[in-house]
PDB file of C-alpha atoms in Angstrom:
ATOM      1  CA  MET A   1     -32.299 -75.403 -61.249  1.00 53.00           C
ATOM      2  CA  LEU A   2     -34.483 -77.424 -58.862  1.00 59.00           C
ATOM      3  CA  THR A   3     -36.034 -79.294 -61.781  1.00 62.00           C
ATOM      4  CA  VAL A   4     -32.606 -80.228 -63.131  1.00 60.00           C
ATOM      5  CA  LEU A   5     -31.519 -81.482 -59.720  1.00 65.00           C
ATOM      6  CA  LEU A   6     -34.651 -83.602 -59.321  1.00 73.00           C
ATOM      7  CA  VAL A   7     -34.341 -85.094 -62.811  1.00 70.00           C
ATOM      8  CA  LYS A   8     -30.739 -86.119 -62.167  1.00 71.00           C
ATOM      9  CA  LEU A   9     -31.602 -87.437 -58.712  1.00 75.00           C
ATOM     10  CA  VAL A  10     -34.466 -89.596 -59.968  1.00 75.00           C
ATOM     11  CA  ALA A  11     -32.565 -90.801 -63.046  1.00 71.00           C
ATOM     12  CA  THR A  12     -29.546 -91.828 -60.987  1.00 70.00           C
ATOM     13  CA  ALA A  13     -31.681 -93.522 -58.331  1.00 73.00           C
ATOM     14  CA  VAL A  14     -33.520 -95.520 -61.012  1.00 73.00           C
ATOM     15  CA  VAL A  15     -30.216 -96.675 -62.537  1.00 69.00           C
ATOM     16  CA  VAL A  16     -28.715 -97.651 -59.161  1.00 69.00           C
ATOM     17  CA  ILE A  17     -31.813 -99.537 -58.017  1.00 71.00           C
ATOM     18  CA  GLY A  18     -32.268-101.181 -61.417  1.00 68.00           C
ATOM     19  CA  VAL A  19     -28.689-102.441 -61.544  1.00 63.00           C
ATOM     20  CA  SER A  20     -28.873-103.627 -57.935  1.00 61.00           C
ATOM     21  CA  VAL A  21     -32.042-105.623 -58.658  1.00 66.00           C
ATOM     22  CA  ALA A  22     -30.499-107.058 -61.837  1.00 62.00           C
ATOM     23  CA  VAL A  23     -27.482-108.305 -59.878  1.00 54.00           C
ATOM     24  CA  GLY A  24     -29.748-110.511 -57.785  1.00 55.00           C
ATOM     25  CA  LYS A  25     -31.930-111.690 -60.676  1.00 62.00           C
ATOM     26  CA  LEU A  26     -29.356-112.631 -63.316  1.00 55.00           C
ATOM     27  CA  GLY A  27     -27.504-115.253 -61.326  1.00 51.00           C
ATOM     28  CA  PRO A  28     -23.948-115.305 -59.972  1.00 49.00           C
ATOM     29  CA  ARG A  29     -22.089-115.158 -63.306  1.00 52.00           C
ATOM     30  CA  LEU A  30     -23.736-112.131 -64.918  1.00 55.00           C
ATOM     31  CA  GLY A  31     -24.662-110.652 -61.561  1.00 51.00           C
ATOM     32  CA  GLY A  32     -21.062-110.705 -60.402  1.00 50.00           C
ATOM     33  CA  ILE A  33     -19.954-108.835 -63.505  1.00 57.00           C
ATOM     34  CA  ILE A  34     -22.742-106.260 -63.362  1.00 63.00           C
ATOM     35  CA  ALA A  35     -22.083-105.652 -59.658  1.00 57.00           C
ATOM     36  CA  GLY A  36     -18.757-104.096 -60.617  1.00 59.00           C
ATOM     37  CA  THR A  37     -20.203-101.573 -63.031  1.00 70.00           C
ATOM     38  CA  PRO A  38     -19.885 -97.865 -62.164  1.00 81.00           C
ATOM     39  CA  ILE A  39     -23.477 -97.343 -61.044  1.00 79.00           C
ATOM     40  CA  VAL A  40     -22.633 -93.967 -59.484  1.00 80.00           C
ATOM     41  CA  LEU A  41     -19.743 -92.834 -61.671  1.00 85.00           C
ATOM     42  CA  GLY A  42     -21.709 -93.795 -64.786  1.00 85.00           C
ATOM     43  CA  PRO A  43     -24.683 -91.445 -64.296  1.00 86.00           C
ATOM     44  CA  GLY A  44     -22.409 -88.755 -62.887  1.00 88.00           C
ATOM     45  CA  TYR A  45     -20.112 -88.662 -65.902  1.00 90.00           C
ATOM     46  CA  PHE A  46     -22.966 -89.177 -68.348  1.00 89.00           C
ATOM     47  CA  PHE A  47     -24.400 -85.835 -67.213  1.00 87.00           C
ATOM     48  CA  MET A  48     -21.032 -84.088 -66.980  1.00 90.00           C
ATOM     49  CA  LEU A  49     -19.994 -85.228 -70.463  1.00 91.00           C
ATOM     50  CA  GLN A  50     -23.135 -83.654 -71.884  1.00 88.00           C
ATOM     51  CA  GLU A  51     -22.787 -80.380 -69.998  1.00 86.00           C
ATOM     52  CA  ARG A  52     -19.076 -79.667 -69.476  1.00 89.00           C
ATOM     53  CA  PRO A  53     -16.084 -79.119 -71.793  1.00 91.00           C
ATOM     54  CA  ALA A  54     -13.389 -81.737 -72.286  1.00 91.00           C
ATOM     55  CA  ALA A  55     -10.866 -79.946 -70.054  1.00 92.00           C
ATOM     56  CA  PHE A  56     -13.357 -79.998 -67.191  1.00 92.00           C
ATOM     57  CA  ILE A  57     -14.003 -83.725 -67.683  1.00 93.00           C
ATOM     58  CA  GLU A  58     -10.286 -84.564 -67.733  1.00 93.00           C
ATOM     59  CA  SER A  59      -9.672 -82.710 -64.470  1.00 92.00           C
ATOM     60  CA  ALA A  60     -12.785 -84.181 -62.854  1.00 91.00           C
ATOM     61  CA  ALA A  61     -11.800 -87.735 -63.862  1.00 93.00           C
ATOM     62  CA  LEU A  62      -8.351 -87.243 -62.330  1.00 94.00           C
ATOM     63  CA  SER A  63     -10.019 -85.975 -59.155  1.00 93.00           C
ATOM     64  CA  THR A  64     -12.223 -89.074 -59.141  1.00 93.00           C
ATOM     65  CA  LEU A  65      -9.167 -91.324 -59.399  1.00 94.00           C
ATOM     66  CA  HIS A  66      -7.682 -89.562 -56.372  1.00 94.00           C
ATOM     67  CA  ALA A  67     -11.002 -90.035 -54.557  1.00 93.00           C
ATOM     68  CA  LEU A  68     -10.880 -93.765 -55.335  1.00 93.00           C
ATOM     69  CA  VAL A  69      -7.458 -93.987 -53.696  1.00 94.00           C
ATOM     70  CA  ALA A  70      -9.013 -92.333 -50.647  1.00 94.00           C
ATOM     71  CA  THR A  71     -11.834 -94.894 -50.813  1.00 92.00           C
ATOM     72  CA  LEU A  72      -9.294 -97.646 -50.210  1.00 92.00           C
ATOM     73  CA  LEU A  73      -8.330 -95.844 -47.001  1.00 94.00           C
ATOM     74  CA  PHE A  74     -12.065 -95.594 -46.210  1.00 93.00           C
ATOM     75  CA  SER A  75     -12.374 -99.368 -46.506  1.00 91.00           C
ATOM     76  CA  ILE A  76      -9.219-100.015 -44.454  1.00 92.00           C
ATOM     77  CA  CYS A  77     -10.465 -97.729 -41.692  1.00 93.00           C
ATOM     78  CA  PHE A  78     -13.856 -99.456 -41.664  1.00 92.00           C
ATOM     79  CA  VAL A  79     -12.546-103.033 -41.524  1.00 90.00           C
ATOM     80  CA  VAL A  80     -10.165-102.083 -38.711  1.00 91.00           C
ATOM     81  CA  SER A  81     -12.677-100.137 -36.601  1.00 90.00           C
ATOM     82  CA  ALA A  82     -15.967-101.955 -37.242  1.00 87.00           C
ATOM     83  CA  HIS A  83     -14.952-104.893 -35.048  1.00 84.00           C
ATOM     84  CA  ARG A  84     -15.102-102.732 -31.922  1.00 85.00           C
ATOM     85  CA  MET A  85     -17.380 -99.877 -32.985  1.00 86.00           C
ATOM     86  CA  GLY A  86     -20.961 -99.680 -34.168  1.00 85.00           C
ATOM     87  CA  ALA A  87     -21.939 -99.347 -37.809  1.00 84.00           C
ATOM     88  CA  LEU A  88     -22.471 -95.581 -37.908  1.00 88.00           C
ATOM     89  CA  ALA A  89     -19.486 -94.831 -35.678  1.00 92.00           C
ATOM     90  CA  SER A  90     -17.083 -96.863 -37.812  1.00 92.00           C
ATOM     91  CA  LEU A  91     -18.531 -95.464 -41.042  1.00 92.00           C
ATOM     92  CA  GLY A  92     -18.318 -91.942 -39.645  1.00 92.00           C
ATOM     93  CA  LEU A  93     -14.667 -92.491 -38.762  1.00 94.00           C
ATOM     94  CA  ALA A  94     -14.015 -93.939 -42.226  1.00 93.00           C
ATOM     95  CA  THR A  95     -15.649 -90.894 -43.824  1.00 93.00           C
ATOM     96  CA  LEU A  96     -13.481 -88.598 -41.714  1.00 94.00           C
ATOM     97  CA  CYS A  97     -10.485 -90.465 -43.114  1.00 93.00           C
ATOM     98  CA  TRP A  98     -11.784 -90.229 -46.677  1.00 94.00           C
ATOM     99  CA  ILE A  99     -12.337 -86.453 -46.786  1.00 92.00           C
ATOM    100  CA  PRO A 100      -8.787 -85.245 -45.967  1.00 93.00           C
ATOM    101  CA  ALA A 101      -7.259 -88.152 -47.907  1.00 93.00           C
ATOM    102  CA  ALA A 102      -9.179 -87.227 -51.059  1.00 91.00           C
ATOM    103  CA  LEU A 103      -8.101 -83.594 -50.692  1.00 90.00           C
ATOM    104  CA  LEU A 104      -4.487 -84.543 -50.004  1.00 91.00           C
ATOM    105  CA  PHE A 105      -4.220 -86.920 -52.962  1.00 89.00           C
ATOM    106  CA  SER A 106      -5.745 -84.290 -55.246  1.00 86.00           C
ATOM    107  CA  LEU A 107      -2.861 -81.931 -54.396  1.00 85.00           C
ATOM    108  CA  MET A 108      -0.174 -84.413 -55.392  1.00 83.00           C
ATOM    109  CA  PRO A 109       1.626 -83.661 -58.666  1.00 82.00           C
ATOM    110  CA  GLY A 110       1.349 -85.933 -61.659  1.00 79.00           C
ATOM    111  CA  GLY A 111      -1.481 -87.054 -63.888  1.00 88.00           C
ATOM    112  CA  VAL A 112      -3.452 -90.218 -64.459  1.00 91.00           C
ATOM    113  CA  LEU A 113      -0.429 -92.541 -64.343  1.00 92.00           C
ATOM    114  CA  VAL A 114       0.639 -91.281 -60.910  1.00 92.00           C
ATOM    115  CA  ALA A 115      -2.931 -91.646 -59.622  1.00 92.00           C
ATOM    116  CA  VAL A 116      -3.081 -95.253 -60.843  1.00 93.00           C
ATOM    117  CA  LEU A 117       0.294 -96.011 -59.243  1.00 93.00           C
ATOM    118  CA  MET A 118      -0.930 -94.525 -55.962  1.00 93.00           C
ATOM    119  CA  TYR A 119      -4.010 -96.714 -56.159  1.00 93.00           C
ATOM    120  CA  GLY A 120      -1.840 -99.783 -56.699  1.00 93.00           C
ATOM    121  CA  VAL A 121       0.356 -98.987 -53.699  1.00 93.00           C
ATOM    122  CA  VAL A 122      -2.593 -98.372 -51.364  1.00 93.00           C
ATOM    123  CA  LEU A 123      -4.326-101.514 -52.688  1.00 92.00           C
ATOM    124  CA  LEU A 124      -1.271-103.543 -51.659  1.00 93.00           C
ATOM    125  CA  VAL A 125      -1.509-101.986 -48.196  1.00 92.00           C
ATOM    126  CA  ALA A 126      -5.216-102.861 -48.056  1.00 89.00           C
ATOM    127  CA  GLU A 127      -4.457-106.464 -49.025  1.00 87.00           C
ATOM    128  CA  ALA A 128      -1.773-106.643 -46.335  1.00 89.00           C
ATOM    129  CA  VAL A 129      -4.226-105.364 -43.725  1.00 87.00           C
ATOM    130  CA  LYS A 130      -6.817-107.924 -44.853  1.00 84.00           C
ATOM    131  CA  ARG A 131      -4.285-110.749 -44.494  1.00 85.00           C
ATOM    132  CA  ALA A 132      -3.103-109.476 -41.106  1.00 86.00           C
ATOM    133  CA  LEU A 133      -6.653-109.351 -39.787  1.00 81.00           C
ATOM    134  CA  LYS A 134      -7.351-112.821 -41.264  1.00 75.00           C
ATOM    135  CA  LEU A 135     -10.742-111.772 -42.548  1.00 70.00           C
ATOM    136  CA  ASN A 136     -12.823-114.713 -43.741  1.00 62.00           C
ATOM    137  CA  GLN A 137     -15.318-114.653 -46.562  1.00 56.00           C
ATOM    138  CA  PRO A 138     -18.913-113.901 -45.518  1.00 52.00           C
ATOM    139  CA  VAL A 139     -20.647-117.020 -44.255  1.00 46.00           C
ATOM    140  CA  VAL A 140     -24.128-115.837 -45.171  1.00 48.00           C
ATOM    141  CA  VAL A 141     -25.768-114.950 -48.458  1.00 50.00           C
ATOM    142  CA  ALA A 142     -26.498-111.284 -47.837  1.00 50.00           C
ATOM    143  CA  THR A 143     -29.452-110.081 -49.872  1.00 55.00           C
ATOM    144  CA  SER A 144     -30.517-106.488 -50.305  1.00 57.00           C
ATOM    145  CA  GLY A 145     -33.972-105.494 -49.142  1.00 64.00           C
ATOM    146  CA  TRP A 146     -36.000-102.667 -50.576  1.00 67.00           C
ATOM    147  CA  PHE A 147     -34.857-100.353 -47.791  1.00 69.00           C
ATOM    148  CA  ASP A 148     -31.222-100.992 -48.770  1.00 68.00           C
ATOM    149  CA  LEU A 149     -31.953-100.380 -52.446  1.00 71.00           C
ATOM    150  CA  LEU A 150     -33.932 -97.193 -51.840  1.00 77.00           C
ATOM    151  CA  LEU A 151     -31.292 -95.846 -49.463  1.00 74.00           C
ATOM    152  CA  ARG A 152     -28.494 -96.558 -51.927  1.00 73.00           C
ATOM    153  CA  GLY A 153     -30.452 -95.063 -54.819  1.00 77.00           C
ATOM    154  CA  LEU A 154     -31.391 -91.941 -52.868  1.00 79.00           C
ATOM    155  CA  LEU A 155     -27.863 -91.270 -51.612  1.00 77.00           C
ATOM    156  CA  ALA A 156     -26.390 -91.840 -55.068  1.00 75.00           C
ATOM    157  CA  GLY A 157     -29.013 -89.602 -56.673  1.00 79.00           C
ATOM    158  CA  VAL A 158     -28.367 -86.755 -54.256  1.00 78.00           C
ATOM    159  CA  LEU A 159     -24.610 -87.081 -54.689  1.00 76.00           C
ATOM    160  CA  VAL A 160     -24.703 -87.117 -58.498  1.00 79.00           C
ATOM    161  CA  SER A 161     -27.237 -84.297 -58.823  1.00 80.00           C
ATOM    162  CA  VAL A 162     -25.254 -82.050 -56.468  1.00 79.00           C
ATOM    163  CA  ALA A 163     -21.872 -82.975 -57.991  1.00 76.00           C
ATOM    164  CA  THR A 164     -22.928 -82.379 -61.590  1.00 74.00           C
ATOM    165  CA  THR A 165     -24.999 -79.245 -61.005  1.00 77.00           C
ATOM    166  CA  LEU A 166     -24.124 -77.238 -57.910  1.00 68.00           C
ATOM    167  CA  ALA A 167     -20.566 -78.424 -57.243  1.00 66.00           C
ATOM    168  CA  ALA A 168     -19.679 -78.149 -60.930  1.00 66.00           C
ATOM    169  CA  ARG A 169     -19.820 -74.362 -60.553  1.00 73.00           C
ATOM    170  CA  SER A 170     -16.899 -74.593 -58.132  1.00 76.00           C
ATOM    171  CA  GLY A 171     -14.778 -76.467 -60.676  1.00 80.00           C
ATOM    172  CA  PRO A 172     -13.928 -80.016 -61.658  1.00 86.00           C
ATOM    173  CA  LEU A 173     -12.038 -80.889 -58.464  1.00 85.00           C
ATOM    174  CA  LEU A 174     -15.115 -80.910 -56.225  1.00 85.00           C
ATOM    175  CA  SER A 175     -17.350 -82.535 -58.852  1.00 85.00           C
ATOM    176  CA  GLY A 176     -14.938 -85.379 -59.509  1.00 85.00           C
ATOM    177  CA  MET A 177     -14.371 -85.894 -55.811  1.00 87.00           C
ATOM    178  CA  LEU A 178     -18.066 -86.062 -54.944  1.00 86.00           C
ATOM    179  CA  VAL A 179     -18.962 -88.656 -57.581  1.00 86.00           C
ATOM    180  CA  GLY A 180     -16.042 -90.700 -56.289  1.00 86.00           C
ATOM    181  CA  PHE A 181     -17.438 -90.844 -52.752  1.00 86.00           C
ATOM    182  CA  PRO A 182     -18.004 -94.519 -51.729  1.00 84.00           C
ATOM    183  CA  VAL A 183     -21.809 -94.517 -51.564  1.00 82.00           C
ATOM    184  CA  GLY A 184     -21.936 -98.249 -52.253  1.00 78.00           C
ATOM    185  CA  LEU A 185     -19.433 -99.194 -49.540  1.00 80.00           C
ATOM    186  CA  PHE A 186     -21.155 -96.861 -47.082  1.00 83.00           C
ATOM    187  CA  THR A 187     -24.602 -98.407 -47.533  1.00 79.00           C
ATOM    188  CA  ILE A 188     -23.239-101.963 -47.747  1.00 78.00           C
ATOM    189  CA  GLY A 189     -21.192-101.503 -44.581  1.00 81.00           C
ATOM    190  CA  TRP A 190     -24.152-100.009 -42.732  1.00 81.00           C
ATOM    191  CA  THR A 191     -26.839-102.512 -43.709  1.00 78.00           C
ATOM    192  CA  LEU A 192     -24.662-105.626 -43.397  1.00 75.00           C
ATOM    193  CA  HIS A 193     -23.268-104.529 -40.038  1.00 80.00           C
ATOM    194  CA  GLN A 194     -26.780-103.987 -38.710  1.00 78.00           C
ATOM    195  CA  ARG A 195     -28.235-107.175 -40.181  1.00 74.00           C
ATOM    196  CA  TYR A 196     -25.453-109.763 -40.087  1.00 73.00           C
ATOM    197  CA  GLY A 197     -22.864-108.333 -37.738  1.00 81.00           C
ATOM    198  CA  ALA A 198     -19.423-106.765 -37.969  1.00 82.00           C
ATOM    199  CA  ASP A 199     -17.582-109.795 -39.358  1.00 82.00           C
ATOM    200  CA  VAL A 200     -19.754-110.084 -42.469  1.00 79.00           C
ATOM    201  CA  ALA A 201     -19.671-106.309 -43.062  1.00 81.00           C
ATOM    202  CA  ARG A 202     -15.877-106.150 -42.706  1.00 84.00           C
ATOM    203  CA  ALA A 203     -15.275-109.130 -44.983  1.00 81.00           C
ATOM    204  CA  THR A 204     -17.658-107.815 -47.655  1.00 78.00           C
ATOM    205  CA  VAL A 205     -16.192-104.304 -47.706  1.00 82.00           C
ATOM    206  CA  SER A 206     -12.686-105.762 -47.790  1.00 82.00           C
ATOM    207  CA  ALA A 207     -13.613-108.059 -50.686  1.00 77.00           C
ATOM    208  CA  ALA A 208     -14.797-105.043 -52.694  1.00 79.00           C
ATOM    209  CA  GLN A 209     -11.340-103.449 -52.726  1.00 80.00           C
ATOM    210  CA  GLN A 210     -10.076-105.315 -55.792  1.00 80.00           C
ATOM    211  CA  GLY A 211     -13.439-104.900 -57.507  1.00 81.00           C
ATOM    212  CA  MET A 212     -12.912-101.144 -57.442  1.00 86.00           C
ATOM    213  CA  LEU A 213     -10.355-101.613 -60.213  1.00 89.00           C
ATOM    214  CA  SER A 214     -13.317-101.454 -62.596  1.00 89.00           C
ATOM    215  CA  LEU A 215     -13.998 -97.921 -61.374  1.00 90.00           C
ATOM    216  CA  VAL A 216     -10.337 -97.045 -61.856  1.00 93.00           C
ATOM    217  CA  ALA A 217     -10.628 -98.278 -65.449  1.00 94.00           C
ATOM    218  CA  PHE A 218     -13.669 -96.040 -65.967  1.00 94.00           C
ATOM    219  CA  GLY A 219     -11.812 -92.997 -64.659  1.00 94.00           C
ATOM    220  CA  VAL A 220      -8.651 -93.683 -66.674  1.00 95.00           C
ATOM    221  CA  VAL A 221     -10.515 -94.088 -69.970  1.00 95.00           C
ATOM    222  CA  THR A 222     -12.650 -91.006 -69.292  1.00 95.00           C
ATOM    223  CA  ALA A 223      -9.594 -88.867 -68.575  1.00 93.00           C
ATOM    224  CA  THR A 224      -7.762 -90.226 -71.631  1.00 93.00           C
ATOM    225  CA  PHE A 225     -10.482 -89.941 -74.259  1.00 95.00           C
ATOM    226  CA  ALA A 226     -12.525 -86.925 -73.111  1.00 92.00           C
ATOM    227  CA  SER A 227     -10.644 -84.534 -75.390  1.00 91.00           C
ATOM    228  CA  ILE A 228     -10.306 -86.798 -78.448  1.00 92.00           C
ATOM    229  CA  THR A 229     -13.697 -88.493 -78.814  1.00 93.00           C
ATOM    230  CA  PRO A 230     -17.318 -87.270 -78.701  1.00 94.00           C
ATOM    231  CA  PRO A 231     -18.981 -87.317 -75.264  1.00 92.00           C
ATOM    232  CA  LEU A 232     -21.176 -90.359 -75.908  1.00 93.00           C
ATOM    233  CA  VAL A 233     -18.250 -92.333 -77.361  1.00 95.00           C
ATOM    234  CA  THR A 234     -16.123 -91.442 -74.336  1.00 95.00           C
ATOM    235  CA  PHE A 235     -18.875 -92.629 -72.016  1.00 93.00           C
ATOM    236  CA  LEU A 236     -19.361 -95.921 -73.878  1.00 94.00           C
ATOM    237  CA  LEU A 237     -15.620 -96.596 -73.997  1.00 95.00           C
ATOM    238  CA  SER A 238     -15.335 -95.933 -70.256  1.00 94.00           C
ATOM    239  CA  LEU A 239     -18.318 -98.134 -69.493  1.00 91.00           C
ATOM    240  CA  GLY A 240     -16.939-100.901 -71.702  1.00 92.00           C
ATOM    241  CA  ALA A 241     -13.543-100.756 -69.988  1.00 92.00           C
ATOM    242  CA  SER A 242     -15.191-100.929 -66.577  1.00 90.00           C
ATOM    243  CA  VAL A 243     -17.359-103.915 -67.496  1.00 87.00           C
ATOM    244  CA  GLY A 244     -14.352-105.626 -69.092  1.00 89.00           C
ATOM    245  CA  VAL A 245     -12.270-105.298 -65.928  1.00 88.00           C
ATOM    246  CA  SER A 246     -15.210-106.546 -63.831  1.00 84.00           C
ATOM    247  CA  ALA A 247     -15.548-109.575 -66.105  1.00 82.00           C
ATOM    248  CA  LEU A 248     -11.837-110.385 -65.829  1.00 84.00           C
ATOM    249  CA  LEU A 249     -11.904-110.062 -62.034  1.00 80.00           C
ATOM    250  CA  PHE A 250     -14.978-112.258 -61.807  1.00 77.00           C
ATOM    251  CA  LEU A 251     -13.520-114.943 -64.082  1.00 79.00           C
ATOM    252  CA  ARG A 252     -10.313-114.878 -62.035  1.00 77.00           C
ATOM    253  CA  SER A 253     -12.280-115.398 -58.825  1.00 72.00           C
ATOM    254  CA  GLN A 254     -14.207-118.274 -60.403  1.00 72.00           C
ATOM    255  CA  TRP A 255     -10.956-119.889 -61.528  1.00 76.00           C
ATOM    256  CA  ARG A 256      -9.515-119.616 -58.022  1.00 71.00           C
ATOM    257  CA  VAL A 257     -12.633-121.229 -56.537  1.00 65.00           C
ATOM    258  CA  ARG A 258     -12.489-124.117 -59.019  1.00 75.00           C
ATOM    259  CA  ARG A 259      -8.784-124.633 -58.316  1.00 75.00           C
ATOM    260  CA  MET A 260      -9.414-124.686 -54.568  1.00 70.00           C
ATOM    261  CA  LEU A 261     -12.240-127.219 -54.961  1.00 68.00           C
ATOM    262  CA  ALA A 262     -10.036-129.383 -57.176  1.00 69.00           C
ATOM    263  CA  ARG A 263      -7.280-129.401 -54.542  1.00 71.00           C
ATOM    264  CA  GLN A 264      -9.785-130.342 -51.855  1.00 66.00           C
ATOM    265  CA  SER A 265     -11.123-133.215 -53.937  1.00 69.00           C
ATOM    266  CA  GLN A 266      -7.594-134.488 -54.617  1.00 67.00           C
ATOM    267  CA  GLY A 267      -6.779-134.420 -50.913  1.00 60.00           C
ATOM    268  CA  ARG A 268      -9.638-136.756 -50.080  1.00 57.00           C
TER     269      ARG A 268
END
């Protein structure tokens, strides 16, 4: 058992750190797309697809979708509280919001469609909060140091290894919920708050809310195809859907930047 846990921990940490390094090395275009890939959900469901039956995967994926809705509340709580509280205090409060929210959403009736609709509604609330707070884009280029990468990789590895091995014995609800915990937002919020201040951390976490749609795409495809395609095919389809959504979101953001620059040039 311990060997299995360690293998999953190390494998997940290597994937998370490798993807994080690639984001900084490949430039803004490819890096922006890769940044939206499911670096925690991917390893988690890769292991679960190999070890668990289709019914388990479907239920776990639905639980993950509910956890992603709770993650939006996590981000809202952080951007509201981080302005007046320290990094760990605001992240602790956000986590305390995430836990009961994830449990509550998991008890709501309905399947994947209802979960996606809930995500859409809460995303609109998150966007409204962002506009009300008038959060600006980060004014610094925040780079990840090796401490950030190792911390993110270690936390993700522990989460995935526990979720796919120990928690899986308790059923798909807990497994799906754990792999949906916002490890990335937690570490990003912590390190940026400590290094660049609350404003940069709040703006960065807020900007990641729409990017989470790629994770929603991963969960939807996993839940839909787990019982009708082989495990590896399901994983590749989910990964492809996630990368596709990330690419569309990135291209949309690039188009908006070009349009804004064009308007500024015309006004001169």
